[in-house]
Short mmCIF file of C-alpha atoms in Angstrom, two decimals:
data_model
loop_
_atom_site.label_atom_id
_atom_site.label_comp_id
_atom_site.label_asym_id
_atom_site.label_seq_id
_atom_site.Cartn_x
_atom_site.Cartn_y
_atom_site.Cartn_z
CA MET A 1 119.18 9.12 -74.07
CA LYS A 2 116.26 7.59 -75.98
CA LYS A 3 113.63 10.04 -77.21
CA LEU A 4 110.02 9.08 -77.84
CA LEU A 5 106.71 10.86 -78.42
CA VAL A 6 103.54 8.90 -77.49
CA ILE A 7 100.20 10.30 -78.72
CA GLN A 8 96.82 9.17 -77.43
CA VAL A 9 94.08 9.97 -79.95
CA ALA A 10 90.52 10.03 -78.60
CA GLY A 11 88.18 7.95 -80.72
CA LEU A 12 90.67 6.73 -83.33
CA GLY A 13 88.97 3.45 -84.21
CA TYR A 14 90.63 1.10 -86.66
CA GLY A 15 87.46 0.26 -88.55
CA PHE A 16 86.33 3.89 -88.73
CA ALA A 17 89.70 5.02 -90.09
CA THR A 18 90.16 2.28 -92.67
CA ARG A 19 86.55 2.46 -93.90
CA ASN A 20 87.22 6.09 -94.72
CA GLY A 21 90.44 5.49 -96.61
CA VAL A 22 92.95 6.09 -93.82
CA ASN A 23 95.11 2.96 -93.88
CA GLY A 24 98.29 4.76 -92.88
CA ILE A 25 99.51 8.05 -91.41
CA ALA A 26 102.92 9.69 -91.74
CA GLY A 27 104.02 6.87 -94.04
CA LEU A 28 103.25 4.25 -91.38
CA PRO A 29 100.55 1.57 -91.67
CA LEU A 30 97.67 1.48 -89.21
CA ARG A 31 97.62 -1.62 -87.07
CA ARG A 32 94.66 -3.05 -85.18
CA MET A 33 94.72 -2.84 -81.36
CA GLU A 34 92.32 -4.20 -78.73
CA PRO A 35 91.56 -1.47 -76.14
CA VAL A 36 91.41 -2.08 -72.42
CA PHE A 37 87.97 -2.67 -70.91
CA PRO A 38 86.20 -0.42 -70.15
CA ALA A 39 87.33 1.51 -73.23
CA LEU A 40 87.42 4.95 -71.60
CA THR A 41 89.88 7.86 -71.51
CA CYS A 42 91.21 7.63 -67.96
CA THR A 43 91.20 3.82 -67.95
CA ALA A 44 93.33 3.78 -71.10
CA GLN A 45 95.75 6.41 -69.78
CA ALA A 46 96.19 4.60 -66.47
CA THR A 47 96.82 1.28 -68.24
CA LEU A 48 99.38 2.94 -70.51
CA ARG A 49 101.22 4.56 -67.61
CA THR A 50 101.34 1.45 -65.40
CA GLY A 51 100.92 -1.56 -67.69
CA LEU A 52 98.36 -2.83 -65.15
CA ALA A 53 94.75 -3.91 -65.44
CA PRO A 54 92.03 -1.59 -64.03
CA ALA A 55 91.62 -3.96 -61.07
CA ARG A 56 95.15 -2.95 -60.02
CA HIS A 57 95.55 0.67 -61.12
CA GLY A 58 92.05 1.66 -59.95
CA MET A 59 90.85 3.84 -62.84
CA VAL A 60 87.94 1.63 -63.81
CA ALA A 61 86.23 4.65 -65.34
CA ASN A 62 86.62 8.42 -65.61
CA GLY A 63 85.21 8.75 -62.10
CA PHE A 64 84.06 6.80 -59.06
CA PHE A 65 81.66 7.03 -56.14
CA ASP A 66 83.09 7.34 -52.62
CA PRO A 67 80.73 5.39 -50.33
CA LEU A 68 82.23 6.93 -47.18
CA LEU A 69 81.68 10.52 -48.26
CA ARG A 70 78.56 9.57 -50.25
CA LYS A 71 79.95 11.66 -53.05
CA PRO A 72 80.72 11.08 -56.75
CA TRP A 73 84.07 12.22 -58.11
CA PHE A 74 84.51 12.76 -61.83
CA TRP A 75 87.48 13.91 -63.93
CA GLU A 76 89.64 14.45 -60.84
CA GLN A 77 93.25 15.29 -61.54
CA SER A 78 95.38 13.78 -58.77
CA ALA A 79 97.97 11.32 -60.05
CA ALA A 80 97.60 9.40 -56.78
CA LEU A 81 94.31 8.03 -58.12
CA VAL A 82 96.38 5.92 -60.54
CA GLN A 83 97.87 3.17 -58.40
CA GLY A 84 101.04 1.26 -59.19
CA PRO A 85 104.56 1.96 -60.46
CA ARG A 86 104.98 3.84 -63.73
CA ILE A 87 106.45 2.30 -66.84
CA TRP A 88 109.05 5.11 -66.94
CA ASP A 89 110.36 4.75 -63.35
CA ALA A 90 113.62 3.02 -64.35
CA PHE A 91 114.05 5.40 -67.28
CA ARG A 92 113.90 8.42 -64.97
CA ARG A 93 116.28 6.84 -62.47
CA ARG A 94 118.84 6.66 -65.27
CA GLY A 95 118.42 10.37 -66.01
CA GLY A 96 115.64 10.35 -68.62
CA THR A 97 113.05 13.09 -68.44
CA VAL A 98 109.28 12.64 -68.84
CA GLY A 99 106.54 15.06 -69.86
CA LEU A 100 102.74 14.74 -69.91
CA THR A 101 100.58 17.22 -71.80
CA PHE A 102 96.82 17.11 -71.32
CA PHE A 103 96.71 13.74 -69.58
CA GLN A 104 94.10 13.22 -66.86
CA GLN A 105 95.23 12.32 -63.34
CA SER A 106 98.57 13.98 -64.05
CA LEU A 107 98.84 16.56 -61.25
CA GLY A 108 101.49 15.40 -58.81
CA GLU A 109 102.75 12.78 -61.26
CA THR A 110 106.36 11.56 -61.17
CA ALA A 111 107.22 13.54 -64.29
CA ASP A 112 109.46 16.47 -65.12
CA GLN A 113 106.95 18.44 -67.18
CA ILE A 114 103.17 18.54 -66.77
CA VAL A 115 100.48 20.69 -68.32
CA SER A 116 96.76 20.09 -67.86
CA PRO A 117 93.60 22.23 -67.99
CA ALA A 118 92.90 23.70 -64.54
CA PRO A 119 90.47 26.63 -64.73
CA ILE A 120 89.56 28.68 -61.66
CA HIS A 121 85.81 28.87 -61.03
CA LYS A 122 84.83 32.36 -59.85
CA HIS A 123 82.36 32.88 -56.99
CA GLY A 124 80.19 35.17 -59.10
CA GLY A 125 79.97 32.69 -61.96
CA GLY A 126 82.20 32.03 -64.92
CA MET A 127 85.80 30.93 -64.78
CA ILE A 128 89.36 32.04 -65.30
CA MET A 129 90.87 30.01 -68.11
CA GLY A 130 94.18 28.47 -67.26
CA CYS A 131 96.31 25.36 -67.06
CA TYR A 132 98.32 23.75 -64.30
CA SER A 133 101.91 23.53 -65.43
CA LYS A 134 105.16 22.16 -64.07
CA PRO A 135 107.41 24.06 -64.25
CA ALA A 136 105.26 27.18 -63.96
CA SER A 137 106.81 28.61 -67.13
CA LEU A 138 105.71 25.64 -69.28
CA GLN A 139 102.23 26.98 -70.09
CA ALA A 140 103.62 30.27 -71.42
CA GLN A 141 106.17 28.32 -73.46
CA LEU A 142 103.46 26.16 -75.04
CA GLU A 143 101.33 29.23 -75.75
CA ARG A 144 104.23 30.78 -77.66
CA HIS A 145 104.59 27.62 -79.74
CA ALA A 146 100.84 27.48 -80.41
CA GLY A 147 100.57 31.18 -81.19
CA HIS A 148 97.87 32.07 -78.65
CA PRO A 149 96.62 31.13 -75.16
CA PHE A 150 94.89 27.81 -74.56
CA ARG A 151 91.11 28.12 -74.95
CA LEU A 152 89.23 25.69 -72.75
CA TYR A 153 85.93 26.15 -74.60
CA GLN A 154 87.57 24.60 -77.69
CA TYR A 155 88.65 21.60 -75.59
CA TRP A 156 85.22 20.70 -74.16
CA GLY A 157 81.63 21.94 -74.37
CA PRO A 158 79.28 23.10 -77.16
CA LEU A 159 82.12 24.98 -78.88
CA ALA A 160 84.64 22.13 -78.65
CA SER A 161 86.24 21.47 -82.01
CA ALA A 162 89.37 20.38 -83.81
CA LYS A 163 90.95 23.69 -82.82
CA GLY A 164 91.66 22.26 -79.37
CA SER A 165 93.71 19.46 -80.88
CA GLU A 166 95.32 21.87 -83.31
CA TRP A 167 96.54 23.97 -80.37
CA ILE A 168 98.02 20.91 -78.66
CA ALA A 169 99.68 19.65 -81.85
CA ASN A 170 101.28 23.04 -82.51
CA ALA A 171 102.36 23.45 -78.90
CA VAL A 172 103.90 19.99 -78.62
CA SER A 173 105.59 20.29 -82.02
CA GLY A 174 107.30 23.43 -80.77
CA LEU A 175 108.13 21.82 -77.43
CA LEU A 176 109.99 18.94 -79.11
CA ALA A 177 112.29 21.46 -80.77
CA SER A 178 113.14 23.26 -77.53
CA PRO A 179 116.35 22.56 -75.56
CA ASP A 180 114.41 21.47 -72.47
CA ALA A 181 112.08 19.06 -74.27
CA PRO A 182 111.39 15.86 -72.30
CA ASP A 183 113.01 12.67 -73.56
CA LEU A 184 109.70 10.80 -73.20
CA CYS A 185 106.70 12.95 -74.07
CA PHE A 186 103.07 11.87 -73.75
CA THR A 187 100.31 13.94 -75.30
CA TYR A 188 96.58 13.70 -76.00
CA LEU A 189 94.54 14.79 -79.02
CA PRO A 190 90.80 15.03 -78.23
CA GLY A 191 89.46 16.62 -81.42
CA LEU A 192 88.15 13.53 -83.22
CA ASP A 193 85.97 12.59 -80.27
CA TYR A 194 83.51 15.50 -80.41
CA ASP A 195 81.78 15.06 -83.75
CA LEU A 196 81.86 11.28 -83.46
CA GLN A 197 79.74 11.61 -80.31
CA ARG A 198 77.57 14.37 -81.72
CA PHE A 199 76.84 12.83 -85.10
CA GLY A 200 78.09 9.25 -85.10
CA PRO A 201 80.92 7.63 -87.07
CA ASP A 202 79.02 7.59 -90.39
CA HIS A 203 78.35 11.32 -90.56
CA PRO A 204 80.30 13.53 -93.03
CA LYS A 205 81.35 15.84 -90.17
CA SER A 206 83.02 12.89 -88.44
CA VAL A 207 84.86 11.99 -91.63
CA LYS A 208 86.05 15.59 -91.89
CA ALA A 209 87.23 15.42 -88.26
CA LEU A 210 89.22 12.29 -89.18
CA ALA A 211 91.00 14.20 -91.94
CA LEU A 212 91.86 16.99 -89.50
CA ILE A 213 93.23 14.64 -86.85
CA ARG A 214 95.27 12.90 -89.55
CA GLY A 215 96.86 16.25 -90.39
CA GLU A 216 97.69 16.88 -86.73
CA LEU A 217 99.31 13.46 -86.45
CA GLU A 218 101.31 14.09 -89.62
CA ARG A 219 102.55 17.34 -88.07
CA LEU A 220 103.53 15.69 -84.78
CA PHE A 221 105.30 12.76 -86.46
CA ALA A 222 107.20 15.22 -88.67
CA ALA A 223 108.23 17.27 -85.62
CA ALA A 224 109.35 14.10 -83.86
CA ARG A 225 111.43 13.03 -86.84
CA ALA A 226 113.01 16.47 -87.20
CA ASN A 227 114.07 16.49 -83.56
CA GLY A 228 115.41 12.96 -83.20
CA TYR A 229 112.34 11.36 -81.65
CA GLU A 230 110.70 8.05 -82.36
CA ALA A 231 106.90 8.29 -82.27
CA ALA A 232 103.86 6.12 -81.59
CA ALA A 233 100.14 6.92 -81.64
CA PHE A 234 97.13 4.91 -80.55
CA GLY A 235 93.37 5.24 -80.24
CA ASP A 236 92.09 4.83 -76.69
CA TYR A 237 88.67 3.62 -77.85
CA ALA A 238 86.51 3.29 -80.95
CA ILE A 239 83.23 5.17 -81.08
CA THR A 240 80.34 3.11 -82.41
CA PRO A 241 76.90 4.29 -83.57
CA VAL A 242 74.12 4.88 -81.07
CA THR A 243 71.19 2.96 -82.52
CA ARG A 244 69.22 2.01 -79.40
CA GLY A 245 69.46 5.34 -77.59
CA ALA A 246 70.12 6.25 -73.97
CA VAL A 247 69.44 4.03 -70.95
CA PHE A 248 68.56 5.77 -67.66
CA PRO A 249 69.48 3.47 -64.77
CA ASN A 250 68.85 6.09 -62.09
CA ARG A 251 65.30 6.66 -63.32
CA ALA A 252 64.71 2.94 -62.91
CA LEU A 253 66.21 2.98 -59.42
CA ARG A 254 64.11 6.01 -58.45
CA ASP A 255 60.92 4.42 -59.81
CA ALA A 256 61.70 1.32 -57.75
CA GLY A 257 62.13 3.37 -54.57
CA LEU A 258 65.87 2.59 -54.43
CA PHE A 259 67.17 6.07 -55.28
CA ALA A 260 66.04 9.10 -53.26
CA VAL A 261 65.95 12.78 -54.21
CA ARG A 262 65.48 16.02 -52.29
CA ASP A 263 63.35 18.93 -53.47
CA VAL A 264 65.27 22.22 -53.64
CA ARG A 265 63.10 25.01 -55.11
CA GLY A 266 61.37 22.52 -57.37
CA MET A 267 64.62 20.95 -58.56
CA ARG A 268 65.35 17.33 -57.65
CA TYR A 269 68.86 16.81 -56.28
CA PRO A 270 70.18 13.37 -55.34
CA ASP A 271 69.91 12.31 -51.71
CA PHE A 272 72.73 9.84 -51.37
CA TYR A 273 72.15 9.57 -47.62
CA GLN A 274 68.66 8.12 -47.99
CA SER A 275 69.24 6.14 -51.18
CA GLN A 276 69.83 2.41 -51.32
CA ALA A 277 71.67 2.50 -54.67
CA PHE A 278 73.02 4.85 -57.32
CA ALA A 279 74.54 4.36 -60.79
CA LEU A 280 77.49 6.52 -61.76
CA VAL A 281 77.33 6.38 -65.54
CA ASP A 282 80.21 6.61 -67.99
CA HIS A 283 79.38 6.12 -71.67
CA GLN A 284 78.61 2.41 -72.08
CA VAL A 285 79.36 1.31 -68.51
CA ALA A 286 77.92 2.34 -65.16
CA LEU A 287 79.33 1.79 -61.68
CA VAL A 288 76.55 0.95 -59.23
CA THR A 289 76.99 1.49 -55.50
CA CYS A 290 74.58 -0.36 -53.22
CA PHE A 291 74.42 1.50 -49.90
CA ASP A 292 72.29 -1.28 -48.45
CA PRO A 293 73.90 -4.69 -49.12
CA ALA A 294 70.59 -6.39 -48.47
CA ALA A 295 69.10 -4.56 -51.46
CA GLN A 296 71.78 -5.60 -53.97
CA ALA A 297 69.81 -8.52 -55.42
CA ARG A 298 66.79 -6.27 -55.98
CA VAL A 299 68.96 -3.51 -57.45
CA ALA A 300 70.49 -6.02 -59.88
CA ALA A 301 67.07 -7.30 -60.89
CA VAL A 302 65.71 -3.79 -61.53
CA LEU A 303 68.69 -2.82 -63.67
CA ARG A 304 68.86 -6.13 -65.53
CA ALA A 305 65.28 -5.58 -66.65
CA GLN A 306 66.10 -2.29 -68.41
CA ASP A 307 66.12 -2.35 -72.19
CA GLY A 308 69.68 -1.67 -73.38
CA VAL A 309 71.46 -3.30 -70.42
CA ALA A 310 73.57 -6.24 -71.59
CA GLN A 311 75.20 -7.30 -68.31
CA VAL A 312 75.01 -6.61 -64.58
CA LEU A 313 78.35 -7.77 -63.22
CA ASP A 314 78.88 -8.61 -59.56
CA LYS A 315 82.31 -8.73 -57.93
CA PRO A 316 83.29 -12.27 -59.07
CA GLN A 317 82.25 -11.42 -62.63
CA GLN A 318 84.21 -8.15 -62.44
CA ALA A 319 87.26 -10.10 -61.30
CA ALA A 320 87.05 -12.33 -64.37
CA LEU A 321 87.29 -9.20 -66.56
CA GLY A 322 90.12 -7.57 -64.60
CA VAL A 323 88.02 -4.69 -63.26
CA ASP A 324 87.44 -5.85 -59.69
CA HIS A 325 88.39 -2.75 -57.69
CA PRO A 326 86.57 -0.78 -54.95
CA HIS A 327 86.11 2.04 -57.47
CA ALA A 328 84.11 -0.31 -59.71
CA GLY A 329 81.18 -0.28 -57.30
CA ASP A 330 79.18 -3.27 -56.15
CA LEU A 331 77.71 -3.86 -59.60
CA LEU A 332 79.00 -2.86 -63.01
CA LEU A 333 76.53 -2.31 -65.84
CA VAL A 334 77.51 -2.94 -69.44
CA ALA A 335 75.36 -1.53 -72.24
CA GLN A 336 74.20 -3.43 -75.27
CA PRO A 337 75.82 -2.34 -78.55
CA GLY A 338 74.09 0.79 -79.77
CA ALA A 339 73.05 1.89 -76.27
CA TRP A 340 74.69 4.14 -73.67
CA PHE A 341 74.00 5.18 -70.08
CA ALA A 342 72.74 8.66 -69.17
CA TYR A 343 72.78 9.97 -65.60
CA PRO A 344 69.39 11.83 -65.25
CA TRP A 345 66.92 10.57 -62.67
CA TRP A 346 64.16 12.98 -63.74
CA THR A 347 61.82 13.01 -66.73
CA ASP A 348 60.46 16.57 -66.40
CA SER A 349 63.20 19.06 -67.33
CA ARG A 350 61.82 21.46 -64.70
CA GLU A 351 63.07 19.02 -62.06
CA ALA A 352 66.63 19.02 -63.43
CA PRO A 353 69.29 20.29 -61.00
CA ASP A 354 70.84 23.66 -61.78
CA TYR A 355 74.06 22.08 -63.04
CA ALA A 356 72.27 19.87 -65.56
CA ALA A 357 72.14 22.57 -68.26
CA HIS A 358 75.72 23.75 -67.81
CA VAL A 359 79.20 22.49 -68.60
CA ASP A 360 79.96 21.21 -65.11
CA ILE A 361 82.01 18.05 -65.31
CA HIS A 362 82.77 17.92 -61.58
CA SER A 363 79.29 18.47 -60.15
CA LYS A 364 77.49 16.02 -62.41
CA PRO A 365 77.41 12.50 -60.97
CA GLY A 366 78.26 10.91 -64.29
CA TYR A 367 79.51 11.67 -67.77
CA ASP A 368 77.19 13.93 -69.78
CA PRO A 369 77.84 14.09 -73.55
CA CYS A 370 74.89 16.49 -73.90
CA GLU A 371 77.39 19.18 -72.90
CA LEU A 372 78.60 19.00 -76.50
CA PHE A 373 75.37 20.68 -77.63
CA ALA A 374 74.11 24.18 -76.89
CA GLY A 375 70.74 24.44 -75.18
CA ARG A 376 67.74 26.53 -76.10
CA MET A 377 68.73 29.39 -73.81
CA PRO A 378 72.00 31.35 -73.92
CA PHE A 379 74.85 29.90 -71.86
CA ARG A 380 72.99 26.63 -71.41
CA THR A 381 73.72 23.14 -72.70
CA SER A 382 71.26 20.63 -74.07
CA LEU A 383 69.29 18.19 -71.92
CA ASP A 384 68.28 16.03 -74.88
CA ALA A 385 70.04 12.66 -74.67
CA ALA A 386 68.49 11.65 -78.00
CA ARG A 387 70.95 13.96 -79.79
CA ILE A 388 73.92 11.71 -78.97
CA LYS A 389 74.80 9.52 -81.97
CA GLY A 390 78.09 7.89 -80.92
CA SER A 391 79.41 6.26 -77.76
CA HIS A 392 82.16 3.97 -76.48
CA GLY A 393 83.27 1.78 -73.60
CA LEU A 394 82.77 -1.69 -75.08
CA THR A 395 85.49 -3.94 -76.46
CA GLY A 396 85.52 -6.82 -78.92
CA ALA A 397 84.63 -7.05 -82.60
CA GLY A 398 84.06 -3.63 -84.16
CA CYS A 399 85.60 -1.78 -81.21
CA GLU A 400 89.27 -2.19 -82.13
CA THR A 401 91.44 0.93 -82.13
CA ALA A 402 94.23 2.04 -84.45
CA PHE A 403 97.96 2.00 -83.68
CA LEU A 404 101.02 3.23 -85.57
CA SER A 405 104.65 3.57 -84.60
CA THR A 406 108.14 4.17 -85.94
CA LEU A 407 109.31 1.37 -83.61
CA PRO A 408 108.26 -2.31 -83.73
CA PHE A 409 106.31 -2.24 -80.46
CA LYS A 410 104.00 -5.12 -79.66
CA SER A 411 100.50 -3.73 -79.94
CA ASP A 412 97.82 -6.40 -80.23
CA THR A 413 96.37 -4.94 -77.02
CA LEU A 414 96.90 -1.68 -75.15
CA SER A 415 98.33 -3.62 -72.19
CA GLU A 416 100.81 -5.31 -74.52
CA PHE A 417 101.89 -1.93 -75.90
CA ALA A 418 102.43 -0.60 -72.37
CA ALA A 419 104.57 -3.64 -71.47
CA SER A 420 106.56 -3.34 -74.71
CA LEU A 421 107.10 0.37 -74.08
CA ARG A 422 108.36 -0.35 -70.56
CA GLU A 423 110.81 -2.91 -71.94
CA TRP A 424 112.11 -0.43 -74.55
CA LEU A 425 112.58 2.29 -71.94
CA THR A 426 114.38 -0.11 -69.60
CA ALA A 427 116.70 -1.70 -72.17
#
């Protein structure tokens, strides 16, 4: 049976790597790859697993807004959110085994081994660290390989660092050497992403993070080689400098009377039942739901007038880019280079909802990179969007990602790599 390790590396941009002297890793040259649009984590993973465009697999972003429930969903884990057949279906029918470590939307996936962060939130506050694993013994096995339990605070939040990726690299290296290792193993290294967002791609700390992720890739490629695996690695997106700052579409909608809030003890929570529109933000794109179709033209005009907004795409324009799906919303905002979208609808921090100053990726109606910084008070995160120096989501010149492989996969685009991988698994 064929054996292959596939590594997704958050933020491994081709230009960033080569500018800093990384032209090859593990004796393999870096190749340029065009990411899928929008260039986001879950969108890239879904495209890799299905070979389909976002319009067909449905993961247009890392979350979506449900207009029936009037509720945003972000970083949800169900594999059913990724629509379409998997590139490994024929491989598994012939007896091949598949494993996914730290992939989003992996719970319930048609795979033999799965491990993904799944903490338990306690009623009195705090959480019980833990992972979902299939089989149940897999987490303990990976912890033995890594040398200690998985620490969620190193994976995301103000204390997130390269140690999270180091744990995954050690765990997966050990897994490949075990008798029950999957024939096709997917894994994810997030460590490069943190400092690139915090400080931007030109900062010395980001260059240091690149050196660390290079070492982790060297370790994984060596483990693959030692255990009879081919290996491939790719960047899901390239992080580019934030030069224009944050754009606040929900502030604009609120000022225009299109987005409503409710006062709860002086805090302003969203009132999706009285609103006419809302923007679910995700790095350099935002998915806008118009609850009142008659207001869509006005919503588009208000958002188009905001400094930092490059495009306001309606459904026909979304279709031309391959992102026309109900999860894309009625309008899709695209930021100008150097800008990114932030979710707050308030300007006075005293009006911020309780979850705003916490690591709370499921309650927040949009991605919040400020969670990477500690706040002024203990156990709080920053509310200062001006601290963010790197973002992603765009494609085109300067946004290419890096790719390397021991096999001659086609890789001009992520979709092409997924199709080439499917062909190799099927042959």
